[in-house]
Short mmCIF file of C-alpha atoms and ligand atoms in Angstrom, two decimals:
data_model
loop_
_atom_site.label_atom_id
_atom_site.label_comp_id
_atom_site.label_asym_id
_atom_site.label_seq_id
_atom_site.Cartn_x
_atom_site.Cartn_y
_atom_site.Cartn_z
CA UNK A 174 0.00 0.00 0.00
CA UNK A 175 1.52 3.46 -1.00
CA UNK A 176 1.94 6.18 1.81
CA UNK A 177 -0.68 8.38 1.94
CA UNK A 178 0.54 12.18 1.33
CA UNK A 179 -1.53 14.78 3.31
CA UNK A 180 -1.20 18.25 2.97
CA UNK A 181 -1.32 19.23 6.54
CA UNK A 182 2.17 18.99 7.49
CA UNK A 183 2.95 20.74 4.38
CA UNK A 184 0.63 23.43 5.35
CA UNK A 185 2.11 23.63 8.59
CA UNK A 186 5.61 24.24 7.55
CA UNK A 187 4.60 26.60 5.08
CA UNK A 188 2.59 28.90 8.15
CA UNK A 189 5.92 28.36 10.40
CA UNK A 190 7.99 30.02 7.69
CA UNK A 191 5.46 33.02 7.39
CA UNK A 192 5.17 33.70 10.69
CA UNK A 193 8.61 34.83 11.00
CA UNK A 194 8.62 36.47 7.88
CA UNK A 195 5.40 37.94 9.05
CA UNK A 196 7.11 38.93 12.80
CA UNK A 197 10.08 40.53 10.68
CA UNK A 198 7.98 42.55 9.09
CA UNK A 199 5.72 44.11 11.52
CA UNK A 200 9.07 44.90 13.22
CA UNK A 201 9.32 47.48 10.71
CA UNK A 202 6.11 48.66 11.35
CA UNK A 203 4.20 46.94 7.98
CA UNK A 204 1.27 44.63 8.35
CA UNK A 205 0.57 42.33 5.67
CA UNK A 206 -2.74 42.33 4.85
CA UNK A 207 -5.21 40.15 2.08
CA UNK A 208 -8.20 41.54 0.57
CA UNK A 209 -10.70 38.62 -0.47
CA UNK A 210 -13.43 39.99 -2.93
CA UNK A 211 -16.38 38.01 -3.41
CA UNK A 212 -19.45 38.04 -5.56
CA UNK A 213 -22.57 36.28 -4.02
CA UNK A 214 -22.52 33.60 -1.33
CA UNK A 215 -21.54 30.43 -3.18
CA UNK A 216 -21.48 27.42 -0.92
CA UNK A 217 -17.48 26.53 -1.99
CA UNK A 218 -16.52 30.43 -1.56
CA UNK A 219 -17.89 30.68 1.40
CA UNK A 220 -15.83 27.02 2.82
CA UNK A 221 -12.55 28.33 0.69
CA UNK A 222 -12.88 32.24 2.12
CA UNK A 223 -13.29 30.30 6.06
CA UNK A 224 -10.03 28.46 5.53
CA UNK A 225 -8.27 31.39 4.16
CA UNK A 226 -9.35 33.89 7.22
CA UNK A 227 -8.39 31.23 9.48
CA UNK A 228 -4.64 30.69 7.78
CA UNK A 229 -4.37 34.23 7.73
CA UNK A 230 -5.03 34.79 11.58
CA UNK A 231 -2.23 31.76 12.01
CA UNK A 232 0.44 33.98 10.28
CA UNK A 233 -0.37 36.87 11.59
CA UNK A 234 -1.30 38.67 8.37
CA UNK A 235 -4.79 40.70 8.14
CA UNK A 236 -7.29 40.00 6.13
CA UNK A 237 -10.81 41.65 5.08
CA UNK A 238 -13.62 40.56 3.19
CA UNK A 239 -15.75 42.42 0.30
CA UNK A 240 -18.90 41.25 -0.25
CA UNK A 241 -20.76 42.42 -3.65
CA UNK A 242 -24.02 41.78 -4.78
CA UNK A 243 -24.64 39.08 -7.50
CA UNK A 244 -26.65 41.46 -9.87
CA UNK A 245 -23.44 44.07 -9.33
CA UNK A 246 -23.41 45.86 -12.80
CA UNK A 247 -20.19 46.05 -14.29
CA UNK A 248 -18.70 49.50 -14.04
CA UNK A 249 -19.92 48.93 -10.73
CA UNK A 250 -17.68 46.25 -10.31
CA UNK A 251 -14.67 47.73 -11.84
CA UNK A 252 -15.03 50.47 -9.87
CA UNK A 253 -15.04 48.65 -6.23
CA UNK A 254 -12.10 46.33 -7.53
CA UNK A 255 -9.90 49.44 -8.76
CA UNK A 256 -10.69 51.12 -5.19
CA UNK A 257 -9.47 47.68 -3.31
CA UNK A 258 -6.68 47.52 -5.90
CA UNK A 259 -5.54 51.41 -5.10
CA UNK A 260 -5.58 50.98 -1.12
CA UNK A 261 -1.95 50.82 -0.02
CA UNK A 262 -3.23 48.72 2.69
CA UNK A 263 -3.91 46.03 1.01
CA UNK A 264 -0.69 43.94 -0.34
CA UNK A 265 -3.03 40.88 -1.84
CA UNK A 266 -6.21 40.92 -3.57
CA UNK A 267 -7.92 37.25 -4.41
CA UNK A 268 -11.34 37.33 -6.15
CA UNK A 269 -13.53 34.67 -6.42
CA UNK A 270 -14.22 32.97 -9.48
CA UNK A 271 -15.99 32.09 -11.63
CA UNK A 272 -18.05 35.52 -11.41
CA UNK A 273 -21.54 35.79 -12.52
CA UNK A 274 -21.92 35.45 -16.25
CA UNK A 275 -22.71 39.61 -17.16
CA UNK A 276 -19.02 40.54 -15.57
CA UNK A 277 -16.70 40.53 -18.58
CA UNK A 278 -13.23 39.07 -17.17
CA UNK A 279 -11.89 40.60 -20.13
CA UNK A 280 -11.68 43.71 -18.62
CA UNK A 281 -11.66 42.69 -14.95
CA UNK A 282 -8.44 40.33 -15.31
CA UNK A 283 -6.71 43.53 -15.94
CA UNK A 284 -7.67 45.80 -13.00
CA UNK A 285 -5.85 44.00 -10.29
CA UNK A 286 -2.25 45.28 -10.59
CA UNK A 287 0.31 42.02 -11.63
CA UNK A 288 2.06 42.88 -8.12
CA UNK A 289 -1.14 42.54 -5.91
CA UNK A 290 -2.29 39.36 -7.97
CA UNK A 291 -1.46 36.79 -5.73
CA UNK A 292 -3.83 33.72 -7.46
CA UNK A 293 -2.81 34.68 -11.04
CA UNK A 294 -5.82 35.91 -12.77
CA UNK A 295 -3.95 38.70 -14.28
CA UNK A 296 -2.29 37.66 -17.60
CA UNK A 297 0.68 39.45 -16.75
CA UNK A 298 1.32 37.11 -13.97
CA UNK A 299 0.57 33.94 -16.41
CA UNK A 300 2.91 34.91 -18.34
CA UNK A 301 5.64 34.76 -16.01
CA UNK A 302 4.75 31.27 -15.13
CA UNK A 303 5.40 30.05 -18.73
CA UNK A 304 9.04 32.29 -18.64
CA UNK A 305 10.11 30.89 -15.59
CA UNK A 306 9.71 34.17 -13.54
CA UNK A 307 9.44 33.90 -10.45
CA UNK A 308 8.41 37.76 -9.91
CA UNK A 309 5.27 36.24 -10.29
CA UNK A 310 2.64 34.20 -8.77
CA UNK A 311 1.65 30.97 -9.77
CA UNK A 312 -2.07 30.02 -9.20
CA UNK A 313 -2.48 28.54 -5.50
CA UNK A 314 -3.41 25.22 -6.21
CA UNK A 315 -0.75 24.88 -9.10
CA UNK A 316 1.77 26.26 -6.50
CA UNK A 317 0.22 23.79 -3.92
CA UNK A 318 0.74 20.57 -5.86
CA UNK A 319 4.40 21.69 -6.32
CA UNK A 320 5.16 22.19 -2.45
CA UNK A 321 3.95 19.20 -1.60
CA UNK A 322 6.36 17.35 -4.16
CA UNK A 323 9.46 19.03 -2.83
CA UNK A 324 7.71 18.72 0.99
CA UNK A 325 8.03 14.86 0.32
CA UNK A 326 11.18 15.12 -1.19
CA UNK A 327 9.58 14.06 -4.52
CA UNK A 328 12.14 14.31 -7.52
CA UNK A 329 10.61 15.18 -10.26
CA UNK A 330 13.80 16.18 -12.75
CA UNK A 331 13.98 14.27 -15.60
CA UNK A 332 10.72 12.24 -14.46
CA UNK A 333 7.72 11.72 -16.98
CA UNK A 334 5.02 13.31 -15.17
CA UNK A 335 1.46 13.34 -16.91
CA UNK A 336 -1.40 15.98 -16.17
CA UNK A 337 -4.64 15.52 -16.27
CA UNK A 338 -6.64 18.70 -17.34
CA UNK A 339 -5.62 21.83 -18.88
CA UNK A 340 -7.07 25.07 -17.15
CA UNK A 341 -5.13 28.09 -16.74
CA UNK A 342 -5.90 27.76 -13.00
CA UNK A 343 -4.87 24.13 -12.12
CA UNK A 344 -3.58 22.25 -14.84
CA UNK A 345 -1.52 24.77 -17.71
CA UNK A 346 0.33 26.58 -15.19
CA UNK A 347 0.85 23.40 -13.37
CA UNK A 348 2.58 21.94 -16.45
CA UNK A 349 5.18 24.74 -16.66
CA UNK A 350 6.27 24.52 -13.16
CA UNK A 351 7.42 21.12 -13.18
CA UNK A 352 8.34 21.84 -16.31
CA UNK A 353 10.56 24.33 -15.10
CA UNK A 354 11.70 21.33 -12.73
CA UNK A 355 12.71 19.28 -15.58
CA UNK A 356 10.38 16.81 -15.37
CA UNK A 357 9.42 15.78 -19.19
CA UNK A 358 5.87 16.50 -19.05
CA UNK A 359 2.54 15.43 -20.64
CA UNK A 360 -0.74 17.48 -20.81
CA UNK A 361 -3.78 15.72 -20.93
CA UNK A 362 -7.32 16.58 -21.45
CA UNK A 363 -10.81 15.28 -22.57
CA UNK A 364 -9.90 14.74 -26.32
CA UNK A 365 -6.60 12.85 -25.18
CA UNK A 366 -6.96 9.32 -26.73
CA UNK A 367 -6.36 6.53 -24.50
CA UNK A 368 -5.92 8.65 -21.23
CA UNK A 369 -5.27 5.47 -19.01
CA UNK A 370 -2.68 4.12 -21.18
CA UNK A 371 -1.02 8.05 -21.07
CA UNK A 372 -1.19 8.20 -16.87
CA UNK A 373 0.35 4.27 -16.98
CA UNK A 374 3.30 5.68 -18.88
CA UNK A 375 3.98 8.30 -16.01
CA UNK A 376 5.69 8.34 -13.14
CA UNK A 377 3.68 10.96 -11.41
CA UNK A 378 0.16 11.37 -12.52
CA UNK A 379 -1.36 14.97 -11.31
CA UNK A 380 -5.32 14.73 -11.56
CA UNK A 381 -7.16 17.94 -11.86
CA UNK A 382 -10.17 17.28 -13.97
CA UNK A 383 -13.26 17.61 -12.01
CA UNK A 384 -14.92 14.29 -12.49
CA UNK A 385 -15.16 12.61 -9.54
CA UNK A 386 -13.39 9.51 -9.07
CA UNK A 387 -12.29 9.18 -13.05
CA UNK A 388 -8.80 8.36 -12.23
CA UNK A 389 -8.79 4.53 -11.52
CA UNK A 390 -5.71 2.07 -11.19
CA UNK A 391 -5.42 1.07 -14.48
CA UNK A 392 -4.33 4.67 -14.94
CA UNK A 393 -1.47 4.11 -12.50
CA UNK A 394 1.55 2.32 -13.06
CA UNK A 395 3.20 0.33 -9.94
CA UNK A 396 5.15 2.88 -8.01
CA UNK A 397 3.87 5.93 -9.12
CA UNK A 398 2.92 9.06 -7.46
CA UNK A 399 -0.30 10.79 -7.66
CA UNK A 400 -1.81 14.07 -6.56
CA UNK A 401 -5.28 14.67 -6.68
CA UNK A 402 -6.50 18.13 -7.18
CA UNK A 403 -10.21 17.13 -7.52
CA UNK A 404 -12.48 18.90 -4.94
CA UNK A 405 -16.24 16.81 -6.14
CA UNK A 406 -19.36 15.02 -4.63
CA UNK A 407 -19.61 11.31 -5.43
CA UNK A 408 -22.96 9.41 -5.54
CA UNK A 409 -22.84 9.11 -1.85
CA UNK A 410 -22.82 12.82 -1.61
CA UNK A 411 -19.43 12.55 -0.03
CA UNK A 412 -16.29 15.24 -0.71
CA UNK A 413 -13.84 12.93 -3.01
CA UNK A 414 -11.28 13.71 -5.36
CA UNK A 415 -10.93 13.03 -9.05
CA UNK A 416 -8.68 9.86 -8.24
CA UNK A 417 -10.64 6.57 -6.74
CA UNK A 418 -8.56 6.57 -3.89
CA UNK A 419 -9.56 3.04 -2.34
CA UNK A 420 -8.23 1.24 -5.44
CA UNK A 421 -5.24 3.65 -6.51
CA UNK A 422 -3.34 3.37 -3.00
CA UNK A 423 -2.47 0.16 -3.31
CA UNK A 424 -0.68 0.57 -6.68
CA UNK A 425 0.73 4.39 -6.28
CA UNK A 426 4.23 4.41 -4.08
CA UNK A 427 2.61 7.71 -2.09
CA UNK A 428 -0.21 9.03 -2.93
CA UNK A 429 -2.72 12.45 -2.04
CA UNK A 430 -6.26 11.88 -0.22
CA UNK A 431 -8.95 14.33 -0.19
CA UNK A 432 -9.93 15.81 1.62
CA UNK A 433 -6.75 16.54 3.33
CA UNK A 434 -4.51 16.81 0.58
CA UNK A 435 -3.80 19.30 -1.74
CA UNK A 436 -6.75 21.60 -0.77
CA UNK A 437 -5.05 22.06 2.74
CA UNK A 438 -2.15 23.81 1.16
CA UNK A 439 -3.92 26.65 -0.65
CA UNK A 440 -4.44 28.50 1.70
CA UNK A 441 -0.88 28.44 2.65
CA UNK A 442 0.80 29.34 -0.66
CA UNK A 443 -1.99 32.14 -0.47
CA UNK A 444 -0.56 34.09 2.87
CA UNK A 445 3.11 33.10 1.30
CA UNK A 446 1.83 34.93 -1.66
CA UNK A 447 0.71 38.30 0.53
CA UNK A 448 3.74 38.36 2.59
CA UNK A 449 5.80 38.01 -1.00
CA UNK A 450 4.05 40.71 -2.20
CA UNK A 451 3.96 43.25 0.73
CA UNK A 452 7.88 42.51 0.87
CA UNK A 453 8.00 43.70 -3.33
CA UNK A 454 5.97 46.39 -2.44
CA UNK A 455 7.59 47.94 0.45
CA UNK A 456 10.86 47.25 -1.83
CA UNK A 457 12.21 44.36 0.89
P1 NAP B 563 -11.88 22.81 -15.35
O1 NAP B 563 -11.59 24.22 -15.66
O2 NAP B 563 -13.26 22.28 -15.52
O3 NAP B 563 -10.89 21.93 -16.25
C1 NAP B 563 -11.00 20.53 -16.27
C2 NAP B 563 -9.97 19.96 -17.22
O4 NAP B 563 -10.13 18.55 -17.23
C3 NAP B 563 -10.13 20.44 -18.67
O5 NAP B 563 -8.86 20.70 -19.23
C4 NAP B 563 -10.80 19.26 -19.36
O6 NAP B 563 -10.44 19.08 -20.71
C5 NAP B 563 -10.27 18.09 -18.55
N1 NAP B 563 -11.20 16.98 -18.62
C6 NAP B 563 -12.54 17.00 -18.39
N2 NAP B 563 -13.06 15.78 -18.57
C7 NAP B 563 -12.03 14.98 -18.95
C8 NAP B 563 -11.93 13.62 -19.30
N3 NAP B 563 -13.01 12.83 -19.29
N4 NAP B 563 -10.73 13.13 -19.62
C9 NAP B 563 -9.63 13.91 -19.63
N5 NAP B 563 -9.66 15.23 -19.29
C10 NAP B 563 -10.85 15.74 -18.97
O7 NAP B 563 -11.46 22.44 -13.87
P2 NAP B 563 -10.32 23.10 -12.91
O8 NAP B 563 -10.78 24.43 -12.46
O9 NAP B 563 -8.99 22.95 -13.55
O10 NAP B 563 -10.41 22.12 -11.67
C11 NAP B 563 -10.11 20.75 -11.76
C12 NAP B 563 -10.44 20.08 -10.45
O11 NAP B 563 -9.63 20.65 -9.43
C13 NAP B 563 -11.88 20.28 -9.98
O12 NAP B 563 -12.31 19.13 -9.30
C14 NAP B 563 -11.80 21.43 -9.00
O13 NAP B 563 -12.82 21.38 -8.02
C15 NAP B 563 -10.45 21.13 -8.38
N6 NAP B 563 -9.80 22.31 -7.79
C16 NAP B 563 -9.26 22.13 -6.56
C17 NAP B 563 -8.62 23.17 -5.94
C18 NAP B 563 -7.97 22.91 -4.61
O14 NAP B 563 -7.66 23.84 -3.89
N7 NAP B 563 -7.71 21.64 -4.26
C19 NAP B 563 -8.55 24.41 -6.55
C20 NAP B 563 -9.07 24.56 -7.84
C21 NAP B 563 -9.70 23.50 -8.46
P3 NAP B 563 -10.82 20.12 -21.88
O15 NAP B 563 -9.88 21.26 -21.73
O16 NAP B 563 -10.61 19.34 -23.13
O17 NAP B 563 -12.25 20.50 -21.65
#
């Protein structure tokens, strides 16, 4: 049976490291602070926006919440995100998406400067993902999936290592990290012929497709690792992950549950992301 990779200790390394980064810089009289803006009250906001207040408090970094209505028009909108944007209080702004489907992202994506971007919705920031800047900031969970490899000493250089799913939160920036690793990656998706015969191949197999429980172990070749990105509600109505866990441990050398796994670490690279940015902003 493969060990079972949670995300909690990784978490909790993370927070000890920004706490002292965090104690540094109040020292000189700066408090970091995130600015969550949300649109509505959707059910997995409202569980992601709990975890993220509570991370927050453990580092010692401030954090506020702006709620806007659901019919919000769209210069409306603009106009509340520029304001957040222009506080020099705030050092990291995440907003909730998707948003409802009359806000054009077109414009929005642009109004959040790249320096106070901290999940990568600004295309600036994408783009220094895929050149290997690291003036940027990867999307959380992308940037989650990667601590956890080098928390469990995972080498991924020179490793094939296939993804499943190509979004430009999870799965695309995802691919250029490790890619930026060295690991010789593959990109999968819902056209990719023969997708269990692709994960066998790999020596780590990254899930982040949203269909619960797809991933099953004849995707996974003896040995390998897998991380499961999938947040989803099986039949059961029970929180599972994209990978069917019960049958996949055995054949995976370590392996990600969820809940517990990768989801517990976003929140993390999320306060490391506001104390990186406070620290470019105040020129540290
Ligand atoms: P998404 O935007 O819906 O993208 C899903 C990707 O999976 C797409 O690239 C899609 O291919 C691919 N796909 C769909 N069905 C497939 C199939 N049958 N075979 C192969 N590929 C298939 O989803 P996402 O936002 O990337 O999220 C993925 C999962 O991660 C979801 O379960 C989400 O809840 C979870 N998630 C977790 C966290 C966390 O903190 N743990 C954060 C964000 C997301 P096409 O491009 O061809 O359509």
């Amino acid at each position: 049976m493969g060990q079972v990779i949670k995300g909690k200790p990784v978490a909790d390394a993370i927070t000890q490291s920004i706490v002292k980064d965090v104690e540094a810089l109040k020292a000189k009289g700066i408090a970091p602070k995130l600015k969550i803006v949300r649109v509505g009250s959707r059910e997995d906001d409202l569980a992601y926006e709990r975890g993220a207040l509570t991370r927050m408090d453990k580092c010692g970094i401030l954090a506020e919440v702006l709620e806007l209505p659901l019919d919000i028009p769209q210069a409306d909108f603009v106009k509340e995100l520029k304001a957040v944007n222009d506080d020099p209080t705030v050092h990291g702004i995440l907003l909730f998406r998707p948003l409802p489907k009359h806000l054009n992202m077109d414009e929005i994506k642009f109004v959040v400067e790249p320096v106070k971007d901290i999940d990568c919705m600004n295309p600036i920031n994408a783009a220094k993902v895929f050149e290997g800047d690291k003036t940027g900031y990867p999307p959380c969970t992308s940037q989650a999936c990667m601590e956890i490899l080098d928390h469990y000493g995972i080498e991924i250089q020179g490793k094939k290592v296939t993804v499943v799913g190509r979004s430009m939160v999870v799965g695309k920036p995802l691919a250029m990290l490790l890619l930026d690793k060295n690991a010789t990656v593959t990109v999968c998706h819902s056209r990719t012929t023969d997708l269990p015969a692709v994960c066998r191949d790999a020596e780590v197999v990254v899930a982040a497709v949203g269909k619960a429980e797809m991933v099953k172990s004849d995707f996974i070749n003896q040995g390998a690792v897998v991380i499961d990105v999938g947040i989803n509600v099986n039949a059961e109505g029970n929180l599972c992950g994209d990978v069917k866990f019960d049958e996949c441990v055995d054949k995976a050398s370590m392996i990600t549950p969820v809940p517990a796994g990768v989801g517990s670490v976003t929140t993390s690279v999320l306060a490391k992301h506001v104390v990186k940015a406070c620290k470019i902003i105040n020129n540290i």
